[in-house]
CSV table of C-alpha atoms in Angstrom, one decimal:
chain,number,residue,atom,x,y,z
A,1,GLN,CA,36.5,-60.2,168.2
A,2,LYS,CA,35.4,-63.3,166.2
A,3,GLU,CA,31.7,-63.4,165.6
A,4,VAL,CA,29.3,-66.1,164.2
A,5,GLU,CA,25.8,-64.9,163.3
A,6,GLN,CA,22.7,-66.9,163.0
A,7,ASN,CA,19.0,-66.1,162.7
A,8,SER,CA,17.6,-67.2,166.0
A,9,GLY,CA,14.2,-68.2,164.5
A,10,PRO,CA,12.0,-70.0,165.1
A,11,LEU,CA,12.2,-71.3,161.6
A,12,SER,CA,9.0,-73.3,160.8
A,13,VAL,CA,9.1,-75.8,157.9
A,14,PRO,CA,6.5,-78.3,156.8
A,15,GLU,CA,7.3,-81.9,157.1
A,16,GLY,CA,8.9,-83.2,153.9
A,17,ALA,CA,10.2,-79.8,152.8
A,18,ILE,CA,13.7,-78.5,152.7
A,19,ALA,CA,15.0,-76.6,155.7
A,20,SER,CA,17.6,-74.0,155.0
A,21,LEU,CA,19.8,-72.7,157.9
A,22,ASN,CA,22.3,-69.9,157.4
A,23,CYS,CA,25.3,-68.6,159.2
A,24,THR,CA,27.8,-65.8,158.6
A,25,TYR,CA,31.2,-65.4,160.3
A,26,SER,CA,33.6,-62.5,160.7
A,27,ASP,CA,37.0,-64.0,160.8
A,28,ARG,CA,38.4,-64.4,157.2
A,29,GLY,CA,41.1,-66.7,158.5
A,30,SER,CA,38.6,-69.4,159.6
A,31,GLN,CA,39.4,-72.8,158.1
A,32,SER,CA,37.0,-75.3,159.7
A,33,PHE,CA,33.2,-75.1,159.9
A,34,PHE,CA,30.7,-77.2,161.8
A,35,TRP,CA,27.0,-77.7,162.3
A,36,TYR,CA,25.7,-79.1,165.6
A,37,ARG,CA,22.2,-80.2,166.5
A,38,GLN,CA,21.0,-79.6,170.0
A,39,TYR,CA,17.7,-81.0,171.4
A,40,SER,CA,16.1,-79.2,174.3
A,41,GLY,CA,17.9,-80.2,177.5
A,42,LYS,CA,20.6,-82.2,175.7
A,43,SER,CA,24.2,-81.5,174.7
A,44,PRO,CA,25.2,-80.5,171.1
A,45,GLU,CA,25.8,-83.3,168.6
A,46,LEU,CA,28.1,-82.8,165.6
A,47,ILE,CA,26.2,-83.5,162.4
A,48,MET,CA,28.3,-81.9,159.6
A,49,SER,CA,31.8,-80.5,159.1
A,50,ILE,CA,33.1,-78.7,156.1
A,51,TYR,CA,36.6,-77.4,155.3
A,52,SER,CA,36.6,-76.3,151.7
A,53,ASN,CA,34.4,-74.2,149.4
A,54,GLY,CA,31.4,-75.9,147.9
A,55,ASP,CA,28.9,-78.5,149.0
A,56,LYS,CA,29.2,-81.5,151.2
A,57,GLU,CA,26.4,-84.1,151.4
A,58,ASP,CA,25.7,-86.7,154.1
A,59,GLY,CA,22.4,-88.4,153.9
A,60,ARG,CA,19.6,-85.8,154.1
A,61,PHE,CA,22.1,-83.1,155.2
A,62,THR,CA,24.1,-80.8,152.9
A,63,ALA,CA,26.6,-78.2,154.2
A,64,GLN,CA,27.5,-75.4,151.9
A,65,LEU,CA,30.6,-73.1,152.3
A,66,ASN,CA,31.4,-69.9,150.6
A,67,LYS,CA,34.6,-68.4,152.1
A,68,ALA,CA,34.6,-65.3,149.9
A,69,SER,CA,31.2,-64.4,151.2
A,70,GLN,CA,32.0,-65.7,154.7
A,71,TYR,CA,28.8,-67.8,154.6
A,72,VAL,CA,28.0,-71.3,155.7
A,73,SER,CA,24.6,-73.0,155.3
A,74,LEU,CA,22.9,-76.3,156.2
A,75,LEU,CA,20.2,-77.8,154.1
A,76,ILE,CA,18.0,-80.6,155.5
A,77,ARG,CA,16.0,-82.4,152.8
A,78,ASP,CA,12.8,-84.3,153.5
A,79,SER,CA,12.5,-82.7,156.9
A,80,GLN,CA,11.1,-84.9,159.7
A,81,PRO,CA,9.5,-83.9,163.0
A,82,SER,CA,12.6,-85.4,164.7
A,83,ASP,CA,14.7,-82.7,163.0
A,84,SER,CA,13.1,-80.1,165.3
A,85,ALA,CA,15.9,-78.8,167.4
A,86,THR,CA,18.3,-75.9,167.7
A,87,TYR,CA,21.1,-75.9,165.1
A,88,LEU,CA,24.4,-74.3,166.1
A,89,CYS,CA,26.9,-73.1,163.6
A,90,ALA,CA,30.5,-73.2,164.8
A,91,VAL,CA,33.7,-71.8,163.2
A,92,ASN,CA,37.3,-72.6,164.0
A,93,GLY,CA,39.8,-69.8,163.9
A,94,GLY,CA,41.3,-69.1,167.2
A,95,ALA,CA,43.5,-70.5,169.9
A,96,ASP,CA,40.5,-71.0,172.2
A,97,GLY,CA,38.8,-73.4,169.8
A,98,LEU,CA,35.4,-73.1,168.2
A,99,THR,CA,33.3,-69.9,168.1
A,100,PHE,CA,29.6,-70.8,168.3
A,101,GLY,CA,26.6,-68.9,167.0
A,102,LYS,CA,23.6,-68.5,169.2
A,103,GLY,CA,21.7,-71.1,167.2
A,104,THR,CA,18.6,-71.3,165.0
A,105,HIS,CA,15.5,-72.9,166.5
A,106,LEU,CA,14.0,-75.2,163.8
A,107,ILE,CA,10.4,-76.5,164.0
A,108,ILE,CA,9.2,-79.1,161.6
A,109,GLN,CA,5.4,-79.0,161.3
A,110,PRO,CA,3.7,-82.4,160.8
B,1,GLU,CA,28.2,-94.8,172.9
B,2,ALA,CA,29.7,-91.7,174.4
B,3,ASP,CA,33.5,-91.4,174.6
B,4,ILE,CA,33.3,-88.4,176.9
B,5,TYR,CA,31.7,-88.8,180.3
B,6,GLN,CA,30.4,-86.2,182.7
B,7,THR,CA,29.3,-86.9,186.3
B,8,PRO,CA,27.0,-86.2,188.0
B,9,ARG,CA,24.2,-85.7,185.4
B,10,TYR,CA,22.2,-83.7,187.9
B,11,LEU,CA,23.3,-82.0,191.1
B,12,VAL,CA,21.3,-79.9,193.7
B,13,ILE,CA,23.5,-78.3,196.3
B,14,GLY,CA,23.3,-75.7,198.9
B,15,THR,CA,24.9,-72.2,198.7
B,16,GLY,CA,28.5,-72.1,199.9
B,17,LYS,CA,29.3,-75.7,199.2
B,18,LYS,CA,32.4,-76.7,197.3
B,19,ILE,CA,31.6,-78.9,194.2
B,20,THR,CA,33.6,-80.7,191.5
B,21,LEU,CA,32.1,-81.6,188.2
B,22,GLU,CA,33.9,-84.5,186.6
B,23,CYS,CA,34.8,-84.9,182.9
B,24,SER,CA,36.7,-87.8,181.4
B,25,GLN,CA,37.4,-88.8,177.8
B,26,THR,CA,38.8,-92.0,176.4
B,27,MET,CA,39.7,-90.7,173.0
B,28,GLY,CA,43.2,-89.4,173.9
B,29,HIS,CA,42.2,-85.9,172.8
B,30,ASP,CA,44.7,-83.2,173.9
B,31,LYS,CA,42.2,-80.3,173.8
B,32,MET,CA,39.4,-80.1,176.3
B,33,TYR,CA,36.8,-77.4,177.1
B,34,TRP,CA,34.1,-76.4,179.6
B,35,TYR,CA,31.1,-74.5,178.5
B,36,GLN,CA,28.2,-73.0,180.5
B,37,GLN,CA,24.7,-72.9,178.9
B,38,ASP,CA,21.5,-71.6,180.4
B,39,PRO,CA,18.2,-73.1,178.9
B,40,GLY,CA,17.6,-71.8,175.4
B,41,MET,CA,20.7,-69.7,175.5
B,42,GLU,CA,24.0,-69.7,173.8
B,43,LEU,CA,27.2,-71.5,174.9
B,44,HIS,CA,29.7,-69.6,176.9
B,45,LEU,CA,33.3,-70.9,177.1
B,46,ILE,CA,34.6,-70.8,180.7
B,47,HIS,CA,37.8,-72.9,180.6
B,48,TYR,CA,40.0,-74.8,178.1
B,49,SER,CA,43.1,-76.9,178.0
B,50,TYR,CA,45.6,-77.7,175.3
B,51,GLY,CA,47.0,-80.7,177.2
B,52,VAL,CA,48.4,-81.9,180.5
B,53,ASN,CA,49.3,-79.0,182.9
B,54,SER,CA,47.7,-76.5,180.5
B,55,THR,CA,44.7,-74.5,181.5
B,56,GLU,CA,43.2,-71.2,180.2
B,57,LYS,CA,40.2,-69.0,181.1
B,58,GLY,CA,37.6,-68.5,178.5
B,59,ASP,CA,35.3,-65.6,177.6
B,60,LEU,CA,32.9,-65.9,180.5
B,61,SER,CA,34.1,-64.6,183.8
B,62,SER,CA,33.9,-67.5,186.1
B,63,GLU,CA,34.5,-68.3,189.7
B,64,SER,CA,35.4,-71.8,188.9
B,65,THR,CA,38.8,-73.4,188.5
B,66,VAL,CA,40.0,-76.4,186.4
B,67,SER,CA,43.0,-78.8,186.4
B,68,ARG,CA,44.5,-81.1,183.8
B,69,ILE,CA,46.8,-83.5,185.5
B,70,ARG,CA,46.0,-86.4,183.2
B,71,THR,CA,45.1,-86.2,179.5
B,72,GLU,CA,41.8,-88.0,180.0
B,73,HIS,CA,40.6,-86.0,183.0
B,74,PHE,CA,39.5,-82.3,183.2
B,75,PRO,CA,37.5,-81.6,186.4
B,76,LEU,CA,35.9,-78.2,187.1
B,77,THR,CA,35.6,-77.0,190.7
B,78,LEU,CA,33.4,-74.3,192.3
B,79,GLU,CA,34.9,-73.4,195.7
B,80,SER,CA,31.7,-71.8,197.0
B,81,ALA,CA,28.5,-72.4,195.0
B,82,ARG,CA,26.0,-69.6,194.6
B,83,PRO,CA,22.5,-69.5,193.1
B,84,SER,CA,24.0,-67.6,190.1
B,85,HIS,CA,26.0,-70.8,189.3
B,86,THR,CA,22.7,-72.6,188.5
B,87,SER,CA,23.2,-73.7,184.9
B,88,GLN,CA,24.1,-76.6,182.6
B,89,TYR,CA,27.8,-77.3,182.3
B,90,LEU,CA,29.1,-79.0,179.2
B,91,CYS,CA,32.5,-80.6,178.7
B,92,ALA,CA,33.9,-81.2,175.3
B,93,SER,CA,37.1,-82.5,173.7
B,94,ARG,CA,38.6,-82.5,170.2
B,95,ALA,CA,41.5,-83.9,168.2
B,96,GLY,CA,43.4,-81.4,166.2
B,97,ASN,CA,41.1,-78.9,164.4
B,98,TYR,CA,38.2,-81.3,164.1
B,99,GLY,CA,34.8,-80.8,165.7
B,100,TYR,CA,34.1,-81.1,169.4
B,101,THR,CA,32.6,-84.2,171.0
B,102,PHE,CA,30.4,-83.1,173.9
B,103,GLY,CA,29.6,-85.0,177.1
B,104,SER,CA,26.0,-85.3,178.3
B,105,GLY,CA,26.4,-82.4,180.6
B,106,THR,CA,25.8,-81.7,184.3
B,107,ARG,CA,22.7,-79.7,185.3
B,108,LEU,CA,23.6,-77.8,188.4
B,109,THR,CA,21.1,-76.2,190.8
B,110,VAL,CA,22.3,-74.2,193.7
B,111,VAL,CA,19.7,-73.5,196.3
């Protein structure tokens, strides 16, 4: 059974610091990896996708992928209170679409 | 602006009623999904579709059914609502192996 593991948190980070969110996955055949942000009571919003090893940067967000270690991470630079949310890691590898982790609850302290 | 629409946003209904949650997307995506999510909890896949006339059950045992008669439309039906069905229902679609686009969700309360 495909699994995606995340630390549930809460992860508390001071405003302006770097928030680092981590995710491991079990299916070595996975090819596509995604990070979603979900505010309380709202639906998930896609913020980053990554398909090859290395780093991918988009504004304050950097996704990192290491397929050998089966590890995906999301860095948020210059964290803002508006970044406080639950971050879901998702991995594509099966016929039924994405497998989601349980999410990491991030709190940015002003 | 959302390209995937769910209605209603909120629904309170009595036990035993039949309900249909609507989901429509204007992006021409073949793949569509229904998830159930309780507050603060993980997403559970309940149904998915690869295209017209294709429907599959997901990981979560569900008393709901779905249909896919048109590419853009993927409604979910509960024949007899129960309090245990109280949850948020999220519809999503995707093109190829790209990420999902989620609708705004339907928050269902069965009393």
